[in-house]
JSON list of C-alpha atoms in Angstrom, two decimals:
[
{"chain": "A", "resi": 1, "resn": "VAL", "atom": "CA", "xyz": [11.64, -6.00, 32.13]},
{"chain": "A", "resi": 2, "resn": "GLU", "atom": "CA", "xyz": [13.52, -4.44, 28.61]},
{"chain": "A", "resi": 3, "resn": "LYS", "atom": "CA", "xyz": [16.18, -6.98, 28.86]},
{"chain": "A", "resi": 4, "resn": "LEU", "atom": "CA", "xyz": [13.52, -9.60, 29.20]},
{"chain": "A", "resi": 5, "resn": "GLU", "atom": "CA", "xyz": [12.01, -8.56, 25.45]},
{"chain": "A", "resi": 6, "resn": "LEU", "atom": "CA", "xyz": [15.17, -8.07, 23.76]},
{"chain": "A", "resi": 7, "resn": "ASP", "atom": "CA", "xyz": [15.65, -12.32, 24.53]},
{"chain": "A", "resi": 8, "resn": "PRO", "atom": "CA", "xyz": [16.45, -13.74, 21.44]},
{"chain": "A", "resi": 9, "resn": "LEU", "atom": "CA", "xyz": [15.01, -16.74, 21.82]},
{"chain": "A", "resi": 10, "resn": "ILE", "atom": "CA", "xyz": [11.39, -15.40, 22.35]},
{"chain": "A", "resi": 11, "resn": "LYS", "atom": "CA", "xyz": [10.51, -14.13, 19.11]},
{"chain": "A", "resi": 12, "resn": "HIS", "atom": "CA", "xyz": [7.50, -12.20, 19.26]},
{"chain": "A", "resi": 13, "resn": "PRO", "atom": "CA", "xyz": [4.06, -13.46, 17.93]},
{"chain": "A", "resi": 14, "resn": "LEU", "atom": "CA", "xyz": [1.50, -10.33, 15.31]},
{"chain": "A", "resi": 15, "resn": "GLN", "atom": "CA", "xyz": [-1.43, -10.48, 15.48]},
{"chain": "A", "resi": 16, "resn": "ASN", "atom": "CA", "xyz": [-1.52, -11.93, 11.73]},
{"chain": "A", "resi": 17, "resn": "ARG", "atom": "CA", "xyz": [0.56, -13.78, 9.03]},
{"chain": "A", "resi": 18, "resn": "TRP", "atom": "CA", "xyz": [1.19, -12.25, 6.29]},
{"chain": "A", "resi": 19, "resn": "CYS", "atom": "CA", "xyz": [1.95, -12.66, 3.10]},
{"chain": "A", "resi": 20, "resn": "LEU", "atom": "CA", "xyz": [4.67, -10.63, 0.65]},
{"chain": "A", "resi": 21, "resn": "TRP", "atom": "CA", "xyz": [4.03, -10.00, -2.90]},
{"chain": "A", "resi": 22, "resn": "PHE", "atom": "CA", "xyz": [6.09, -9.42, -5.18]},
{"chain": "A", "resi": 23, "resn": "PHE", "atom": "CA", "xyz": [4.74, -7.68, -8.61]},
{"chain": "A", "resi": 24, "resn": "LYS", "atom": "CA", "xyz": [6.59, -7.31, -11.75]},
{"chain": "A", "resi": 25, "resn": "ASN", "atom": "CA", "xyz": [5.39, -5.74, -14.88]},
{"chain": "A", "resi": 26, "resn": "ASP", "atom": "CA", "xyz": [6.22, -8.04, -17.96]},
{"chain": "A", "resi": 27, "resn": "LYS", "atom": "CA", "xyz": [3.46, -6.95, -20.69]},
{"chain": "A", "resi": 28, "resn": "SER", "atom": "CA", "xyz": [4.84, -10.60, -22.32]},
{"chain": "A", "resi": 29, "resn": "LYS", "atom": "CA", "xyz": [2.04, -12.42, -19.44]},
{"chain": "A", "resi": 30, "resn": "ASP", "atom": "CA", "xyz": [-0.77, -12.50, -17.87]},
{"chain": "A", "resi": 31, "resn": "TRP", "atom": "CA", "xyz": [-1.59, -9.90, -15.18]},
{"chain": "A", "resi": 32, "resn": "ALA", "atom": "CA", "xyz": [-1.74, -12.73, -12.47]},
{"chain": "A", "resi": 33, "resn": "ASP", "atom": "CA", "xyz": [1.17, -14.68, -13.08]},
{"chain": "A", "resi": 34, "resn": "ASN", "atom": "CA", "xyz": [3.67, -11.29, -12.75]},
{"chain": "A", "resi": 35, "resn": "LEU", "atom": "CA", "xyz": [1.88, -11.24, -9.43]},
{"chain": "A", "resi": 36, "resn": "ARG", "atom": "CA", "xyz": [3.81, -13.97, -6.74]},
{"chain": "A", "resi": 37, "resn": "GLN", "atom": "CA", "xyz": [4.08, -14.70, -3.32]},
{"chain": "A", "resi": 38, "resn": "ILE", "atom": "CA", "xyz": [8.12, -14.19, -1.72]},
{"chain": "A", "resi": 39, "resn": "THR", "atom": "CA", "xyz": [7.30, -15.13, 1.45]},
{"chain": "A", "resi": 40, "resn": "SER", "atom": "CA", "xyz": [5.36, -15.30, 4.92]},
{"chain": "A", "resi": 41, "resn": "PHE", "atom": "CA", "xyz": [4.93, -14.56, 8.55]},
{"chain": "A", "resi": 42, "resn": "ASP", "atom": "CA", "xyz": [3.50, -14.32, 11.72]},
{"chain": "A", "resi": 43, "resn": "THR", "atom": "CA", "xyz": [6.52, -12.81, 14.42]},
{"chain": "A", "resi": 44, "resn": "VAL", "atom": "CA", "xyz": [7.78, -9.17, 14.86]},
{"chain": "A", "resi": 45, "resn": "GLU", "atom": "CA", "xyz": [11.79, -11.54, 14.18]},
{"chain": "A", "resi": 46, "resn": "ASP", "atom": "CA", "xyz": [10.91, -12.95, 10.56]},
{"chain": "A", "resi": 47, "resn": "PHE", "atom": "CA", "xyz": [9.24, -9.89, 9.73]},
{"chain": "A", "resi": 48, "resn": "TRP", "atom": "CA", "xyz": [12.66, -8.38, 9.56]},
{"chain": "A", "resi": 49, "resn": "ALA", "atom": "CA", "xyz": [14.49, -11.29, 8.60]},
{"chain": "A", "resi": 50, "resn": "VAL", "atom": "CA", "xyz": [11.92, -10.86, 5.44]},
{"chain": "A", "resi": 51, "resn": "TYR", "atom": "CA", "xyz": [12.80, -6.95, 5.59]},
{"chain": "A", "resi": 52, "resn": "ASN", "atom": "CA", "xyz": [17.01, -7.42, 5.28]},
{"chain": "A", "resi": 53, "resn": "HIS", "atom": "CA", "xyz": [16.43, -9.49, 3.00]},
{"chain": "A", "resi": 54, "resn": "ILE", "atom": "CA", "xyz": [15.04, -8.28, 0.14]},
{"chain": "A", "resi": 55, "resn": "GLN", "atom": "CA", "xyz": [15.74, -5.78, -3.15]},
{"chain": "A", "resi": 56, "resn": "SER", "atom": "CA", "xyz": [14.35, -1.67, -1.05]},
{"chain": "A", "resi": 57, "resn": "ALA", "atom": "CA", "xyz": [11.24, -0.68, -2.38]},
{"chain": "A", "resi": 58, "resn": "GLY", "atom": "CA", "xyz": [13.67, 2.21, -4.00]},
{"chain": "A", "resi": 59, "resn": "LYS", "atom": "CA", "xyz": [15.56, 0.05, -5.44]},
{"chain": "A", "resi": 60, "resn": "LEU", "atom": "CA", "xyz": [12.74, -1.96, -7.29]},
{"chain": "A", "resi": 61, "resn": "ALA", "atom": "CA", "xyz": [13.21, -1.28, -11.26]},
{"chain": "A", "resi": 62, "resn": "SER", "atom": "CA", "xyz": [9.89, 1.01, -12.50]},
{"chain": "A", "resi": 63, "resn": "GLY", "atom": "CA", "xyz": [6.90, -0.95, -12.89]},
{"chain": "A", "resi": 64, "resn": "CYS", "atom": "CA", "xyz": [7.19, -3.52, -9.52]},
{"chain": "A", "resi": 65, "resn": "ASP", "atom": "CA", "xyz": [4.57, -3.28, -6.21]},
{"chain": "A", "resi": 66, "resn": "TYR", "atom": "CA", "xyz": [5.87, -5.60, -2.81]},
{"chain": "A", "resi": 67, "resn": "ASN", "atom": "CA", "xyz": [2.03, -6.08, -1.59]},
{"chain": "A", "resi": 68, "resn": "LEU", "atom": "CA", "xyz": [1.74, -7.01, 2.12]},
{"chain": "A", "resi": 69, "resn": "PHE", "atom": "CA", "xyz": [-1.65, -8.98, 2.30]},
{"chain": "A", "resi": 70, "resn": "LYS", "atom": "CA", "xyz": [-3.47, -10.29, 5.26]},
{"chain": "A", "resi": 71, "resn": "ASP", "atom": "CA", "xyz": [-2.05, -14.49, 4.87]},
{"chain": "A", "resi": 72, "resn": "ASP", "atom": "CA", "xyz": [-5.41, -15.21, 3.29]},
{"chain": "A", "resi": 73, "resn": "ILE", "atom": "CA", "xyz": [-6.16, -12.72, 1.91]},
{"chain": "A", "resi": 74, "resn": "LYS", "atom": "CA", "xyz": [-5.18, -12.36, -2.14]},
{"chain": "A", "resi": 75, "resn": "PRO", "atom": "CA", "xyz": [-3.63, -8.89, -3.46]},
{"chain": "A", "resi": 76, "resn": "MET", "atom": "CA", "xyz": [-6.40, -8.81, -6.13]},
{"chain": "A", "resi": 77, "resn": "TRP", "atom": "CA", "xyz": [-9.94, -7.36, -6.38]},
{"chain": "A", "resi": 78, "resn": "GLU", "atom": "CA", "xyz": [-10.99, -10.51, -6.33]},
{"chain": "A", "resi": 79, "resn": "ASP", "atom": "CA", "xyz": [-10.71, -11.75, -4.07]},
{"chain": "A", "resi": 80, "resn": "GLU", "atom": "CA", "xyz": [-13.31, -11.92, -1.36]},
{"chain": "A", "resi": 81, "resn": "ARG", "atom": "CA", "xyz": [-12.17, -9.99, 0.88]},
{"chain": "A", "resi": 82, "resn": "ASN", "atom": "CA", "xyz": [-11.84, -7.16, -1.06]},
{"chain": "A", "resi": 83, "resn": "LYS", "atom": "CA", "xyz": [-14.52, -7.46, -3.55]},
{"chain": "A", "resi": 84, "resn": "THR", "atom": "CA", "xyz": [-16.72, -5.12, -1.48]},
{"chain": "A", "resi": 85, "resn": "GLY", "atom": "CA", "xyz": [-13.88, -3.24, -0.34]},
{"chain": "A", "resi": 86, "resn": "GLY", "atom": "CA", "xyz": [-11.36, 0.09, -1.30]},
{"chain": "A", "resi": 87, "resn": "ARG", "atom": "CA", "xyz": [-8.14, 1.58, -1.40]},
{"chain": "A", "resi": 88, "resn": "TRP", "atom": "CA", "xyz": [-6.44, 4.68, 0.52]},
{"chain": "A", "resi": 89, "resn": "LEU", "atom": "CA", "xyz": [-4.01, 6.07, -1.78]},
{"chain": "A", "resi": 90, "resn": "ALA", "atom": "CA", "xyz": [-1.47, 8.51, -1.80]},
{"chain": "A", "resi": 91, "resn": "SER", "atom": "CA", "xyz": [0.51, 9.22, -4.86]},
{"chain": "A", "resi": 92, "resn": "PHE", "atom": "CA", "xyz": [4.02, 10.97, -5.26]},
{"chain": "A", "resi": 93, "resn": "ASP", "atom": "CA", "xyz": [3.60, 12.26, -8.44]},
{"chain": "A", "resi": 94, "resn": "LYS", "atom": "CA", "xyz": [6.69, 13.81, -9.68]},
{"chain": "A", "resi": 95, "resn": "ARG", "atom": "CA", "xyz": [6.74, 17.71, -8.28]},
{"chain": "A", "resi": 96, "resn": "GLY", "atom": "CA", "xyz": [4.85, 16.98, -5.09]},
{"chain": "A", "resi": 97, "resn": "GLY", "atom": "CA", "xyz": [6.55, 14.16, -4.34]},
{"chain": "A", "resi": 98, "resn": "LYS", "atom": "CA", "xyz": [9.94, 15.87, -4.87]},
{"chain": "A", "resi": 99, "resn": "GLY", "atom": "CA", "xyz": [12.19, 14.45, -1.52]},
{"chain": "A", "resi": 100, "resn": "ILE", "atom": "CA", "xyz": [9.98, 11.88, -0.43]},
{"chain": "A", "resi": 101, "resn": "ASP", "atom": "CA", "xyz": [11.57, 8.40, 0.80]},
{"chain": "A", "resi": 102, "resn": "VAL", "atom": "CA", "xyz": [9.70, 5.86, -0.38]},
{"chain": "A", "resi": 103, "resn": "ASP", "atom": "CA", "xyz": [11.23, 3.27, 1.83]},
{"chain": "A", "resi": 104, "resn": "LYS", "atom": "CA", "xyz": [10.64, 4.82, 4.97]},
{"chain": "A", "resi": 105, "resn": "LEU", "atom": "CA", "xyz": [7.05, 5.31, 3.35]},
{"chain": "A", "resi": 106, "resn": "TRP", "atom": "CA", "xyz": [6.41, 1.68, 2.81]},
{"chain": "A", "resi": 107, "resn": "LEU", "atom": "CA", "xyz": [8.01, 0.82, 6.23]},
{"chain": "A", "resi": 108, "resn": "GLU", "atom": "CA", "xyz": [6.40, 3.02, 8.36]},
{"chain": "A", "resi": 109, "resn": "THR", "atom": "CA", "xyz": [3.42, 1.47, 6.65]},
{"chain": "A", "resi": 110, "resn": "VAL", "atom": "CA", "xyz": [3.81, -1.91, 6.53]},
{"chain": "A", "resi": 111, "resn": "LEU", "atom": "CA", "xyz": [4.53, -1.44, 11.42]},
{"chain": "A", "resi": 112, "resn": "CYS", "atom": "CA", "xyz": [1.80, 0.34, 11.27]},
{"chain": "A", "resi": 113, "resn": "LEU", "atom": "CA", "xyz": [-0.41, -2.90, 9.84]},
{"chain": "A", "resi": 114, "resn": "ILE", "atom": "CA", "xyz": [1.81, -5.46, 11.64]},
{"chain": "A", "resi": 115, "resn": "GLY", "atom": "CA", "xyz": [1.26, -3.47, 14.69]},
{"chain": "A", "resi": 116, "resn": "GLU", "atom": "CA", "xyz": [-2.10, -3.44, 14.29]},
{"chain": "A", "resi": 117, "resn": "GLY", "atom": "CA", "xyz": [-1.60, 0.52, 14.23]},
{"chain": "A", "resi": 118, "resn": "PHE", "atom": "CA", "xyz": [-4.90, 1.48, 13.03]},
{"chain": "A", "resi": 119, "resn": "ASP", "atom": "CA", "xyz": [-6.76, -0.30, 17.27]},
{"chain": "A", "resi": 120, "resn": "GLU", "atom": "CA", "xyz": [-10.40, -1.80, 16.63]},
{"chain": "A", "resi": 121, "resn": "GLU", "atom": "CA", "xyz": [-9.98, -0.57, 12.71]},
{"chain": "A", "resi": 122, "resn": "SER", "atom": "CA", "xyz": [-6.88, -2.99, 11.93]},
{"chain": "A", "resi": 123, "resn": "ASP", "atom": "CA", "xyz": [-9.76, -5.92, 11.36]},
{"chain": "A", "resi": 124, "resn": "VAL", "atom": "CA", "xyz": [-10.59, -3.87, 8.12]},
{"chain": "A", "resi": 125, "resn": "VAL", "atom": "CA", "xyz": [-7.69, -3.51, 7.21]},
{"chain": "A", "resi": 126, "resn": "ASN", "atom": "CA", "xyz": [-6.80, -6.52, 4.29]},
{"chain": "A", "resi": 127, "resn": "GLY", "atom": "CA", "xyz": [-3.48, -5.05, 3.28]},
{"chain": "A", "resi": 128, "resn": "CYS", "atom": "CA", "xyz": [-0.87, -2.29, 1.67]},
{"chain": "A", "resi": 129, "resn": "VAL", "atom": "CA", "xyz": [1.47, -2.23, -1.12]},
{"chain": "A", "resi": 130, "resn": "VAL", "atom": "CA", "xyz": [3.75, 0.59, -3.36]},
{"chain": "A", "resi": 131, "resn": "ASN", "atom": "CA", "xyz": [3.68, 1.30, -6.77]},
{"chain": "A", "resi": 132, "resn": "VAL", "atom": "CA", "xyz": [7.60, 2.01, -7.82]},
{"chain": "A", "resi": 133, "resn": "ARG", "atom": "CA", "xyz": [6.48, 3.83, -10.94]},
{"chain": "A", "resi": 134, "resn": "GLY", "atom": "CA", "xyz": [8.96, 6.55, -13.23]},
{"chain": "A", "resi": 135, "resn": "LYS", "atom": "CA", "xyz": [5.85, 8.86, -13.15]},
{"chain": "A", "resi": 136, "resn": "GLY", "atom": "CA", "xyz": [5.77, 8.95, -9.25]},
{"chain": "A", "resi": 137, "resn": "ASN", "atom": "CA", "xyz": [5.03, 6.16, -6.40]},
{"chain": "A", "resi": 138, "resn": "LYS", "atom": "CA", "xyz": [2.67, 5.23, -5.27]},
{"chain": "A", "resi": 139, "resn": "LEU", "atom": "CA", "xyz": [1.14, 3.55, -2.13]},
{"chain": "A", "resi": 140, "resn": "SER", "atom": "CA", "xyz": [-2.55, 2.35, -0.36]},
{"chain": "A", "resi": 141, "resn": "VAL", "atom": "CA", "xyz": [-4.02, 0.58, 2.01]},
{"chain": "A", "resi": 142, "resn": "TRP", "atom": "CA", "xyz": [-6.56, -1.98, 1.20]},
{"chain": "A", "resi": 143, "resn": "ILE", "atom": "CA", "xyz": [-9.64, -2.15, 3.59]},
{"chain": "A", "resi": 144, "resn": "GLY", "atom": "CA", "xyz": [-12.29, -4.38, 3.53]},
{"chain": "A", "resi": 145, "resn": "ASP", "atom": "CA", "xyz": [-15.20, -2.70, 3.65]},
{"chain": "A", "resi": 146, "resn": "TYR", "atom": "CA", "xyz": [-16.00, 0.43, 1.68]},
{"chain": "A", "resi": 147, "resn": "LYS", "atom": "CA", "xyz": [-19.29, 1.18, 2.77]},
{"chain": "A", "resi": 148, "resn": "ARG", "atom": "CA", "xyz": [-18.31, 1.33, 6.52]},
{"chain": "A", "resi": 149, "resn": "ASP", "atom": "CA", "xyz": [-17.39, 5.46, 6.33]},
{"chain": "A", "resi": 150, "resn": "GLU", "atom": "CA", "xyz": [-16.58, 6.68, 9.76]},
{"chain": "A", "resi": 151, "resn": "VAL", "atom": "CA", "xyz": [-13.88, 3.06, 10.22]},
{"chain": "A", "resi": 152, "resn": "VAL", "atom": "CA", "xyz": [-12.76, 4.55, 6.44]},
{"chain": "A", "resi": 153, "resn": "LEU", "atom": "CA", "xyz": [-12.32, 7.72, 7.40]},
{"chain": "A", "resi": 154, "resn": "LYS", "atom": "CA", "xyz": [-10.46, 6.89, 11.11]},
{"chain": "A", "resi": 155, "resn": "ILE", "atom": "CA", "xyz": [-8.02, 4.69, 8.53]},
{"chain": "A", "resi": 156, "resn": "GLY", "atom": "CA", "xyz": [-7.45, 7.51, 6.19]},
{"chain": "A", "resi": 157, "resn": "ARG", "atom": "CA", "xyz": [-6.48, 9.90, 9.28]},
{"chain": "A", "resi": 158, "resn": "ARG", "atom": "CA", "xyz": [-3.99, 6.86, 11.07]},
{"chain": "A", "resi": 159, "resn": "PHE", "atom": "CA", "xyz": [-2.48, 6.46, 7.77]},
{"chain": "A", "resi": 160, "resn": "LYS", "atom": "CA", "xyz": [-1.05, 9.56, 6.43]},
{"chain": "A", "resi": 161, "resn": "GLU", "atom": "CA", "xyz": [-0.66, 10.54, 10.55]},
{"chain": "A", "resi": 162, "resn": "ARG", "atom": "CA", "xyz": [2.04, 7.74, 10.11]},
{"chain": "A", "resi": 163, "resn": "LEU", "atom": "CA", "xyz": [3.59, 8.67, 7.11]},
{"chain": "A", "resi": 164, "resn": "GLY", "atom": "CA", "xyz": [3.91, 11.88, 7.99]},
{"chain": "A", "resi": 165, "resn": "LEU", "atom": "CA", "xyz": [2.90, 13.67, 5.17]},
{"chain": "A", "resi": 166, "resn": "PRO", "atom": "CA", "xyz": [1.43, 16.86, 5.74]},
{"chain": "A", "resi": 167, "resn": "PRO", "atom": "CA", "xyz": [-1.89, 19.26, 6.30]},
{"chain": "A", "resi": 168, "resn": "ARG", "atom": "CA", "xyz": [-1.86, 20.09, 2.20]},
{"chain": "A", "resi": 169, "resn": "PHE", "atom": "CA", "xyz": [-0.82, 16.55, 1.12]},
{"chain": "A", "resi": 170, "resn": "GLN", "atom": "CA", "xyz": [-4.07, 15.09, 0.56]},
{"chain": "A", "resi": 171, "resn": "ILE", "atom": "CA", "xyz": [-4.40, 10.93, 0.20]},
{"chain": "A", "resi": 172, "resn": "ALA", "atom": "CA", "xyz": [-8.12, 9.47, -1.62]},
{"chain": "A", "resi": 173, "resn": "PHE", "atom": "CA", "xyz": [-9.92, 7.01, -0.68]},
{"chain": "A", "resi": 174, "resn": "GLU", "atom": "CA", "xyz": [-11.02, 4.75, -3.41]},
{"chain": "A", "resi": 175, "resn": "ALA", "atom": "CA", "xyz": [-13.88, 1.35, -3.74]},
{"chain": "A", "resi": 176, "resn": "HIS", "atom": "CA", "xyz": [-12.21, -0.94, -5.57]},
{"chain": "A", "resi": 177, "resn": "GLN", "atom": "CA", "xyz": [-15.61, -1.43, -7.69]},
{"chain": "A", "resi": 178, "resn": "ASP", "atom": "CA", "xyz": [-14.96, 2.28, -8.74]},
{"chain": "A", "resi": 179, "resn": "THR", "atom": "CA", "xyz": [-11.54, 1.71, -9.24]},
{"chain": "A", "resi": 180, "resn": "ILE", "atom": "CA", "xyz": [-12.74, -1.19, -12.18]},
{"chain": "A", "resi": 181, "resn": "VAL", "atom": "CA", "xyz": [-14.69, 0.88, -14.41]},
{"chain": "A", "resi": 182, "resn": "LYS", "atom": "CA", "xyz": [-13.22, 4.39, -13.76]},
{"chain": "A", "resi": 183, "resn": "ARG", "atom": "CA", "xyz": [-12.41, 6.14, -17.06]},
{"chain": "A", "resi": 184, "resn": "GLY", "atom": "CA", "xyz": [-9.05, 7.49, -17.55]},
{"chain": "A", "resi": 185, "resn": "SER", "atom": "CA", "xyz": [-6.51, 7.38, -15.36]},
{"chain": "A", "resi": 186, "resn": "SER", "atom": "CA", "xyz": [-8.44, 7.71, -11.80]},
{"chain": "A", "resi": 187, "resn": "ALA", "atom": "CA", "xyz": [-11.22, 6.55, -10.01]},
{"chain": "A", "resi": 188, "resn": "LYS", "atom": "CA", "xyz": [-13.78, 8.69, -8.27]},
{"chain": "A", "resi": 189, "resn": "SER", "atom": "CA", "xyz": [-12.48, 9.62, -5.07]},
{"chain": "A", "resi": 190, "resn": "ARG", "atom": "CA", "xyz": [-15.14, 9.30, -2.24]},
{"chain": "A", "resi": 191, "resn": "PHE", "atom": "CA", "xyz": [-13.06, 10.55, 0.54]},
{"chain": "A", "resi": 192, "resn": "THR", "atom": "CA", "xyz": [-9.90, 13.07, 0.50]},
{"chain": "A", "resi": 193, "resn": "ILE", "atom": "CA", "xyz": [-8.10, 14.29, 3.99]},
{"chain": "B", "resi": 1, "resn": "GLY", "atom": "CA", "xyz": [-5.91, -8.98, 23.76]},
{"chain": "B", "resi": 2, "resn": "LYS", "atom": "CA", "xyz": [-4.40, -7.81, 20.50]},
{"chain": "B", "resi": 3, "resn": "LYS", "atom": "CA", "xyz": [-1.31, -8.42, 20.10]},
{"chain": "B", "resi": 4, "resn": "GLN", "atom": "CA", "xyz": [-0.24, -4.69, 19.05]},
{"chain": "B", "resi": 5, "resn": "TYR", "atom": "CA", "xyz": [3.11, -2.85, 18.24]},
{"chain": "B", "resi": 6, "resn": "ASP", "atom": "CA", "xyz": [4.37, 0.38, 17.60]},
{"chain": "B", "resi": 7, "resn": "ARG", "atom": "CA", "xyz": [6.98, 1.47, 15.71]},
{"chain": "B", "resi": 8, "resn": "THR", "atom": "CA", "xyz": [9.35, 2.27, 18.50]},
{"chain": "B", "resi": 9, "resn": "PHE", "atom": "CA", "xyz": [8.32, -1.00, 19.35]},
{"chain": "B", "resi": 10, "resn": "LEU", "atom": "CA", "xyz": [9.23, -3.12, 16.10]},
{"chain": "B", "resi": 11, "resn": "LEU", "atom": "CA", "xyz": [11.90, -0.78, 15.13]},
{"chain": "B", "resi": 12, "resn": "GLN", "atom": "CA", "xyz": [14.04, -1.95, 18.31]},
{"chain": "B", "resi": 13, "resn": "PHE", "atom": "CA", "xyz": [14.06, -5.66, 16.87]},
{"chain": "B", "resi": 14, "resn": "GLN", "atom": "CA", "xyz": [15.09, -3.83, 13.41]},
{"chain": "B", "resi": 15, "resn": "PRO", "atom": "CA", "xyz": [19.15, -5.89, 12.83]},
{"chain": "B", "resi": 16, "resn": "ASP", "atom": "CA", "xyz": [21.97, -2.97, 12.08]},
{"chain": "B", "resi": 17, "resn": "CYS", "atom": "CA", "xyz": [22.41, -3.39, 8.64]},
{"chain": "B", "resi": 18, "resn": "THR", "atom": "CA", "xyz": [25.39, -0.21, 8.97]}
]
């Protein structure tokens, strides 16, 4: 069985087609112009071909992001499927993020999404983002509906578990509509776990 | 059914980069 699964002629289909986007912060351009689609894939083999071809997240310049979203969803609040959504956010500031391997955590996040690791809740998961910032990297999982508390919490617990974060490290859930109207640098958290 | 793959399964397809 194992041998058959590794047959190089058979590609393993994913449940969803995923699109990888790259954001580079160029202040002379509009936000949306800095966001570019790289490619999409819908098999395990094609995912690795993409992953091994691109710069690893940890080597990106500060201000860059990778966004991995289901193919029909744009990585922005304005998209119909994100409008009433939110994100689970893991922020690694300089102090708390010491020794954190952003490449490893980003890969774990991506594998969890493309492998439908959120079980029945996977349908509510729209995508994931890594923000590379000098003051501290951020990882997030975007969810399509912030009002379904139980679903939101299940996804958050799984995300934290898959990242292997210690119990005292908290991740926070923010509704996009709160992020849009935020004052200062952080939006109100609806949950922390 | 849903095409679900755990991390171990997915990782075995990672080409050897060493």
